[in-house]
CSV table of C-alpha atoms in Angstrom, one decimal:
chain,number,residue,atom,x,y,z
R,13,MET,CA,-11.8,3.2,-7.6
R,14,ASP,CA,-10.3,4.6,-4.4
R,15,VAL,CA,-7.6,7.3,-5.0
R,16,MET,CA,-5.3,5.6,-2.5
R,17,VAL,CA,-5.5,2.4,-4.4
R,18,ILE,CA,-4.8,4.2,-7.7
R,19,MET,CA,-1.8,5.9,-6.2
R,20,GLY,CA,-0.6,2.6,-4.8
R,21,LEU,CA,-1.0,1.0,-8.2
R,22,LEU,CA,0.9,3.8,-9.9
R,23,PHE,CA,3.7,3.4,-7.5
R,24,THR,CA,4.1,-0.3,-8.4
R,25,ILE,CA,4.0,0.2,-12.2
R,26,VAL,CA,7.8,0.7,-12.3
R,27,ILE,CA,8.4,-2.7,-10.8
R,28,LYS,CA,5.5,-4.6,-12.3
R,29,GLU,CA,7.0,-3.7,-15.7
R,30,ARG,CA,10.3,-5.2,-14.7
R,31,LEU,CA,8.7,-8.6,-15.2
R,32,SER,CA,9.2,-8.1,-19.0
R,33,MET,CA,12.9,-8.3,-18.5
R,34,LYS,CA,12.4,-12.0,-17.5
R,35,GLU,CA,11.1,-12.6,-21.0
R,36,ASN,CA,14.2,-10.9,-22.5
R,37,LEU,CA,12.2,-7.9,-23.8
R,38,VAL,CA,13.1,-4.3,-23.8
R,39,SER,CA,12.6,-3.0,-20.2
R,40,ARG,CA,9.2,-1.4,-19.9
R,41,THR,CA,10.5,0.2,-16.7
R,42,ALA,CA,13.0,2.2,-18.7
R,43,LEU,CA,10.4,3.3,-21.2
R,44,MET,CA,8.0,4.3,-18.4
R,45,ALA,CA,10.6,6.3,-16.6
R,46,ALA,CA,11.4,8.1,-19.9
R,47,TYR,CA,7.8,8.9,-20.3
R,48,LEU,CA,7.5,10.3,-16.8
R,49,ARG,CA,10.7,12.4,-17.3
R,50,SER,CA,9.3,13.6,-20.7
R,51,PHE,CA,5.9,14.5,-19.2
R,52,HIS,CA,7.6,16.6,-16.5
R,53,SER,CA,9.9,18.3,-19.0
R,54,ILE,CA,7.0,19.3,-21.2
R,55,HIS,CA,4.3,20.2,-18.7
R,56,ASP,CA,5.8,21.3,-15.4
R,57,THR,CA,7.5,24.5,-14.2
R,58,PRO,CA,10.0,24.8,-12.6
R,59,LYS,CA,11.9,21.7,-13.5
R,60,ILE,CA,13.1,19.3,-10.9
R,61,PHE,CA,15.0,17.4,-13.6
R,62,ASP,CA,14.8,18.6,-17.2
R,63,ASP,CA,15.2,15.6,-19.5
R,64,PHE,CA,14.2,17.5,-22.6
R,65,LEU,CA,15.3,14.6,-24.9
R,66,ALA,CA,13.4,11.8,-23.2
R,67,HIS,CA,10.3,12.2,-25.3
R,68,GLN,CA,12.3,11.6,-28.5
R,69,LEU,CA,13.6,8.2,-27.4
R,70,LEU,CA,10.0,6.9,-27.2
R,71,THR,CA,8.2,6.1,-30.4
R,72,ALA,CA,4.8,7.6,-31.0
R,73,GLU,CA,3.2,4.3,-30.3
R,74,GLU,CA,4.9,4.1,-26.9
R,75,HIS,CA,3.9,7.6,-26.0
R,76,LYS,CA,0.3,6.8,-26.8
R,77,SER,CA,0.4,3.5,-24.9
R,78,PHE,CA,1.5,5.2,-21.7
R,79,GLN,CA,-0.8,8.2,-22.1
R,80,ASP,CA,-3.8,6.0,-22.7
R,81,TYR,CA,-3.0,4.0,-19.6
R,82,TYR,CA,-2.6,7.0,-17.4
R,83,LEU,CA,-5.8,8.5,-18.8
R,84,PHE,CA,-7.6,5.2,-18.0
R,85,LEU,CA,-6.4,5.5,-14.4
R,86,LEU,CA,-7.4,9.2,-14.4
R,87,LYS,CA,-10.9,8.3,-15.5
R,88,LYS,CA,-11.1,5.8,-12.7
R,89,ILE,CA,-10.6,8.7,-10.3
R,90,ASN,CA,-12.9,11.1,-12.1
R,91,ASN,CA,-15.0,9.8,-14.8
R,92,GLU,CA,-16.7,13.1,-15.4
R,93,LEU,CA,-13.6,14.9,-16.7
R,94,SER,CA,-14.0,16.9,-19.9
R,95,SER,CA,-11.4,16.7,-22.6
R,96,ASN,CA,-10.3,20.2,-21.8
R,97,GLY,CA,-9.7,19.3,-18.2
R,98,GLN,CA,-7.8,16.1,-18.9
R,99,VAL,CA,-4.4,17.7,-19.4
R,100,ILE,CA,-4.5,19.6,-16.2
R,101,SER,CA,-5.9,16.7,-14.2
R,102,LEU,CA,-3.4,14.3,-15.7
R,103,ALA,CA,-0.6,16.6,-14.8
R,104,LYS,CA,-1.8,16.8,-11.2
R,105,MET,CA,-2.1,13.0,-11.0
R,106,MET,CA,1.4,12.5,-12.5
R,107,GLN,CA,2.7,15.0,-9.9
R,108,ALA,CA,1.1,13.1,-7.1
R,109,MET,CA,2.6,9.8,-8.3
R,110,THR,CA,5.4,8.8,-5.9
R,111,ALA,CA,7.2,7.1,-8.8
R,112,SER,CA,7.5,10.5,-10.6
R,113,SER,CA,8.9,12.4,-7.7
R,114,LEU,CA,11.4,9.7,-6.9
R,115,ILE,CA,12.6,9.2,-10.5
R,116,LEU,CA,13.0,12.9,-11.0
R,117,SER,CA,14.7,13.8,-7.7
R,118,ARG,CA,17.2,10.9,-7.7
R,119,SER,CA,18.2,11.7,-11.3
R,120,ARG,CA,18.7,15.3,-10.3
R,121,TYR,CA,20.7,14.3,-7.2
R,122,THR,CA,22.9,12.0,-9.2
R,123,GLU,CA,23.8,14.6,-11.9
R,124,ASP,CA,24.3,17.3,-9.3
R,125,THR,CA,26.7,15.1,-7.4
R,126,LEU,CA,28.5,14.0,-10.6
R,127,GLU,CA,29.1,17.6,-11.6
R,128,LYS,CA,30.9,18.3,-8.3
R,129,ALA,CA,32.8,15.0,-8.6
R,130,VAL,CA,34.1,16.0,-12.1
R,131,GLN,CA,35.5,19.2,-10.6
R,132,TYR,CA,37.6,17.0,-8.3
R,133,GLY,CA,39.0,14.8,-11.0
R,134,VAL,CA,36.4,12.1,-11.9
R,135,LYS,CA,37.1,10.9,-15.5
R,136,GLN,CA,34.5,8.1,-15.9
R,137,TYR,CA,30.8,7.9,-15.4
R,138,VAL,CA,29.2,4.4,-15.2
R,139,ILE,CA,25.4,4.2,-15.4
R,140,LEU,CA,24.2,0.9,-14.1
R,141,GLY,CA,20.9,0.0,-15.7
R,142,ALA,CA,21.1,3.0,-18.0
R,143,GLY,CA,17.8,2.4,-19.7
R,144,MET,CA,16.7,5.5,-21.7
R,145,ASP,CA,19.1,7.8,-19.9
R,146,THR,CA,20.0,10.8,-22.2
R,147,PHE,CA,22.9,12.3,-20.2
R,148,ALA,CA,25.4,11.6,-23.0
R,149,PHE,CA,23.3,13.7,-25.5
R,150,ARG,CA,21.8,16.2,-23.1
R,151,ARG,CA,25.1,17.1,-21.5
R,152,ALA,CA,27.4,16.5,-24.5
R,153,GLU,CA,29.8,19.1,-23.4
R,154,MET,CA,30.7,17.0,-20.3
R,155,LEU,CA,31.9,14.2,-22.6
R,156,LYS,CA,34.9,16.3,-23.3
R,157,GLN,CA,35.9,15.8,-19.7
R,158,ILE,CA,34.6,12.3,-18.9
R,159,ALA,CA,34.0,9.0,-20.6
R,160,VAL,CA,30.5,7.6,-20.1
R,161,PHE,CA,29.7,3.8,-19.8
R,162,GLU,CA,26.1,2.8,-20.2
R,163,VAL,CA,25.6,-0.6,-18.7
R,164,ASP,CA,22.3,-2.4,-19.3
R,165,HIS,CA,20.5,-5.5,-20.4
R,166,PRO,CA,21.4,-6.4,-24.1
R,167,ASP,CA,17.8,-6.2,-25.3
R,168,THR,CA,17.1,-2.8,-23.8
R,169,GLN,CA,20.4,-1.5,-25.0
R,170,THR,CA,19.8,-2.7,-28.5
R,171,PHE,CA,16.4,-1.0,-28.6
R,172,LYS,CA,18.0,2.3,-27.4
R,173,ARG,CA,20.8,2.2,-29.9
R,174,GLN,CA,18.3,1.6,-32.7
R,175,ARG,CA,16.3,4.6,-31.6
R,176,ILE,CA,19.5,6.7,-31.4
R,177,ALA,CA,20.3,5.7,-35.0
R,178,GLU,CA,16.7,6.4,-36.2
R,179,LEU,CA,16.9,9.8,-34.6
R,180,GLY,CA,20.2,10.6,-36.2
R,181,TRP,CA,21.9,11.4,-32.9
R,182,GLU,CA,25.7,11.4,-33.1
R,183,CYS,CA,27.4,9.3,-30.5
R,184,SER,CA,30.5,10.8,-28.9
R,185,PRO,CA,33.7,8.6,-29.0
R,186,SER,CA,33.5,9.0,-25.2
R,187,LEU,CA,30.2,7.1,-25.0
R,188,HIS,CA,30.5,3.4,-24.5
R,189,PHE,CA,27.7,0.8,-24.4
R,190,ILE,CA,28.3,-2.2,-22.2
R,191,PRO,CA,25.7,-5.0,-22.6
R,192,VAL,CA,25.3,-6.9,-19.4
R,193,ASP,CA,22.7,-9.4,-18.2
R,194,PHE,CA,23.3,-9.1,-14.5
R,195,THR,CA,21.7,-12.6,-13.9
R,196,ILE,CA,24.6,-14.3,-15.7
R,197,ASP,CA,27.3,-11.8,-16.5
R,198,SER,CA,30.0,-10.3,-14.4
R,199,LEU,CA,30.1,-6.5,-14.2
R,200,LYS,CA,33.8,-6.5,-13.5
R,201,GLU,CA,34.6,-8.7,-16.5
R,202,ALA,CA,32.3,-6.6,-18.8
R,203,LEU,CA,33.9,-3.3,-17.8
R,204,PHE,CA,37.5,-4.8,-18.0
R,205,GLN,CA,36.7,-5.9,-21.5
R,206,SER,CA,35.9,-2.4,-22.5
R,207,SER,CA,38.0,0.8,-22.4
R,208,PHE,CA,37.1,1.3,-18.7
R,209,ASP,CA,40.3,2.4,-16.8
R,210,PRO,CA,40.4,1.0,-13.2
R,211,THR,CA,43.1,3.5,-12.3
R,212,ALA,CA,41.0,6.6,-13.1
R,213,LEU,CA,38.6,8.2,-10.7
R,214,SER,CA,35.1,6.9,-11.5
R,215,PHE,CA,31.5,7.8,-10.6
R,216,PHE,CA,28.8,5.1,-10.6
R,217,SER,CA,25.0,5.6,-10.5
R,218,TRP,CA,23.0,2.7,-9.2
R,219,LEU,CA,19.3,3.8,-8.9
R,220,GLY,CA,16.1,1.9,-8.2
R,221,VAL,CA,17.7,-1.4,-7.5
R,222,THR,CA,18.8,-1.9,-3.9
R,223,TYR,CA,15.4,-2.5,-2.4
R,224,TYR,CA,14.8,-5.6,-4.6
R,225,LEU,CA,18.0,-7.3,-3.7
R,226,PRO,CA,19.0,-9.2,-0.6
R,227,GLN,CA,21.2,-7.0,1.7
R,228,ASP,CA,24.3,-9.2,1.2
R,229,VAL,CA,24.0,-8.8,-2.6
R,230,VAL,CA,23.8,-5.0,-2.2
R,231,PHE,CA,27.0,-5.0,-0.1
R,232,ASP,CA,28.7,-7.4,-2.5
R,233,THR,CA,27.9,-5.2,-5.4
R,234,LEU,CA,29.2,-2.1,-3.7
R,235,ARG,CA,32.4,-3.9,-2.7
R,236,THR,CA,32.8,-5.1,-6.3
R,237,ILE,CA,32.6,-1.5,-7.5
R,238,ALA,CA,35.1,-0.4,-4.8
R,239,ASP,CA,37.5,-3.2,-5.9
R,240,ILE,CA,37.5,-2.2,-9.5
R,241,THR,CA,37.9,1.5,-9.0
R,242,SER,CA,40.6,3.8,-7.7
R,243,ALA,CA,40.4,5.3,-4.2
R,244,GLY,CA,38.2,8.4,-4.2
R,245,SER,CA,35.7,7.1,-6.7
R,246,LYS,CA,32.0,7.5,-5.9
R,247,VAL,CA,28.8,5.5,-6.1
R,248,VAL,CA,25.3,7.2,-5.8
R,249,PHE,CA,22.4,5.0,-4.9
R,250,ASP,CA,18.9,5.2,-3.4
R,251,TYR,CA,17.4,3.0,-0.7
R,252,TYR,CA,14.3,2.7,1.6
R,253,ASP,CA,14.5,3.0,5.3
R,254,THR,CA,13.5,0.2,7.7
R,255,ASP,CA,10.2,2.0,8.7
R,256,ILE,CA,8.7,0.4,5.6
R,257,PHE,CA,8.6,-2.9,7.5
R,258,ASP,CA,6.9,-1.4,10.5
R,259,HIS,CA,3.2,-1.5,10.1
R,260,GLU,CA,2.8,1.4,12.5
R,261,LYS,CA,5.3,3.7,10.7
R,262,VAL,CA,4.9,2.8,7.0
R,263,HIS,CA,3.0,5.3,4.9
R,264,PRO,CA,-0.3,3.9,3.5
R,265,LEU,CA,0.9,4.4,-0.1
R,266,MET,CA,4.1,2.5,0.6
R,267,LYS,CA,2.1,-0.2,2.4
R,268,THR,CA,-0.3,-0.6,-0.6
R,269,ALA,CA,2.7,-0.6,-3.0
R,270,MET,CA,4.5,-3.3,-1.1
R,271,GLU,CA,1.5,-5.5,-1.1
R,272,ASN,CA,1.0,-5.1,-4.8
R,273,LEU,CA,4.7,-5.7,-5.5
R,274,LYS,CA,4.6,-8.9,-3.4
R,275,ARG,CA,1.5,-10.2,-5.3
R,276,HIS,CA,3.4,-9.5,-8.6
R,277,GLY,CA,6.4,-11.5,-7.4
R,278,GLU,CA,8.7,-8.5,-6.9
R,279,PRO,CA,8.8,-8.0,-3.1
R,280,ILE,CA,10.9,-5.4,-1.5
R,281,LYS,CA,13.6,-7.3,0.2
R,282,THR,CA,16.0,-4.8,1.7
R,283,ALA,CA,15.8,-1.5,3.6
R,284,PHE,CA,18.4,0.3,5.8
R,285,ASN,CA,18.4,2.1,9.0
R,286,ALA,CA,19.8,5.6,8.1
R,287,THR,CA,21.3,6.0,11.6
R,288,THR,CA,23.4,2.8,11.4
R,289,LEU,CA,24.1,2.7,7.6
R,290,THR,CA,27.4,4.6,8.0
R,291,THR,CA,28.7,2.0,10.4
R,292,GLU,CA,27.4,-1.0,8.4
R,293,LEU,CA,29.1,0.3,5.3
R,294,ALA,CA,32.3,1.0,7.2
R,295,ASN,CA,32.3,-2.6,8.4
R,296,ALA,CA,32.2,-3.6,4.7
R,297,GLY,CA,35.1,-1.3,3.9
R,298,LEU,CA,32.9,1.4,2.4
R,299,HIS,CA,32.7,5.1,3.3
R,300,LEU,CA,29.3,6.8,3.2
R,301,CYS,CA,30.2,10.4,2.5
R,302,GLU,CA,26.7,11.8,2.1
R,303,GLN,CA,23.1,10.8,2.5
R,304,LEU,CA,19.8,12.6,2.2
R,305,ASP,CA,16.6,11.7,4.1
R,306,PRO,CA,13.1,12.5,2.8
R,307,ASN,CA,13.0,15.8,4.6
R,308,GLU,CA,16.3,16.9,3.2
R,309,ILE,CA,15.3,15.8,-0.3
R,310,GLU,CA,12.1,17.8,0.1
R,311,GLU,CA,14.1,20.8,1.2
R,312,ARG,CA,16.6,20.5,-1.7
R,313,TYR,CA,14.3,19.7,-4.6
R,314,PHE,CA,10.7,20.4,-3.8
R,315,LYS,CA,10.7,23.4,-1.5
R,316,LYS,CA,8.2,26.2,-2.4
R,317,ARG,CA,6.6,24.3,-5.3
R,318,SER,CA,3.0,25.1,-5.9
R,319,ASP,CA,2.2,21.8,-7.5
R,320,GLN,CA,1.8,18.3,-6.1
R,321,TYR,CA,5.4,17.1,-6.3
R,322,HIS,CA,6.9,16.0,-3.0
R,323,ALA,CA,9.7,13.8,-1.8
R,324,LEU,CA,8.8,10.2,-1.4
R,325,GLY,CA,8.6,9.2,2.3
R,326,HIS,CA,11.0,6.4,3.2
R,327,ALA,CA,13.3,7.1,0.2
R,328,HIS,CA,16.9,8.1,0.9
R,329,PHE,CA,19.8,9.0,-1.4
R,330,GLY,CA,23.4,8.0,-0.5
R,331,CYS,CA,26.8,8.6,-1.9
R,332,ILE,CA,29.7,6.3,-1.1
R,333,MET,CA,33.4,7.0,-1.6
R,334,THR,CA,35.7,4.1,-2.3
């Protein structure tokens, strides 16, 4: 099998697995992302994002399931690998996966930005689509300063809470689980029914979502967040640039991924022009206070690495202030 095809397929695994959510099952996307974070924490140095607890949230069966799948793909690339060479080769393949670099770097950017925001008075951290996020346990000391609200589909959240109980992890009183099915539930109502304080400075992370929604839904969601938070609150999100829709500018991996996503019924719907996004957000009453393009992400998180990790072309990070 062609390496480019393999990489394209790897890039689409995240979204293909989202189909399970339509069947009200635990999000395979969340489990896969946890596996990738775990693999990086265990096998790579230096760390882009060290989620040293991610591996514990997955059961032994889930670890084996993901490992077997990636080894299957690895053998498609090189069917002559010895067992001794599998770990090294698997690590190289995982590093080359665009999904890995994007998941790791956007998580790092989010928590870097959060730390600065807390210094300026942020008291609440809302994680939309929290999945297997381990912030509340990895950074337990920060829960003395902020309240954390994990917002996710009820089935995924139930699975995670069961794993937390099985592991014997102690939940801080500052950690709040908010079950929300975004297809039928209102984020505003769900938060207002919790201990969320709309008068306190808040920080929202919204990762891996904007590209699969119509543009008007993206802006409506951001406006909703702005409406329910106090001035000076922030939202971190990621997005793709409009070059992905230009067949002469799109990277071959992205082109392959988009074709696969479309075939699986999960087409990329929205991208933004980085040079006009500030104005577009301003017209919607939103202030883009920072954005990083792929070159800036490469410089900040991947510079001088000797492995295969690199910033994903077309992927940008943004931070909005309400």
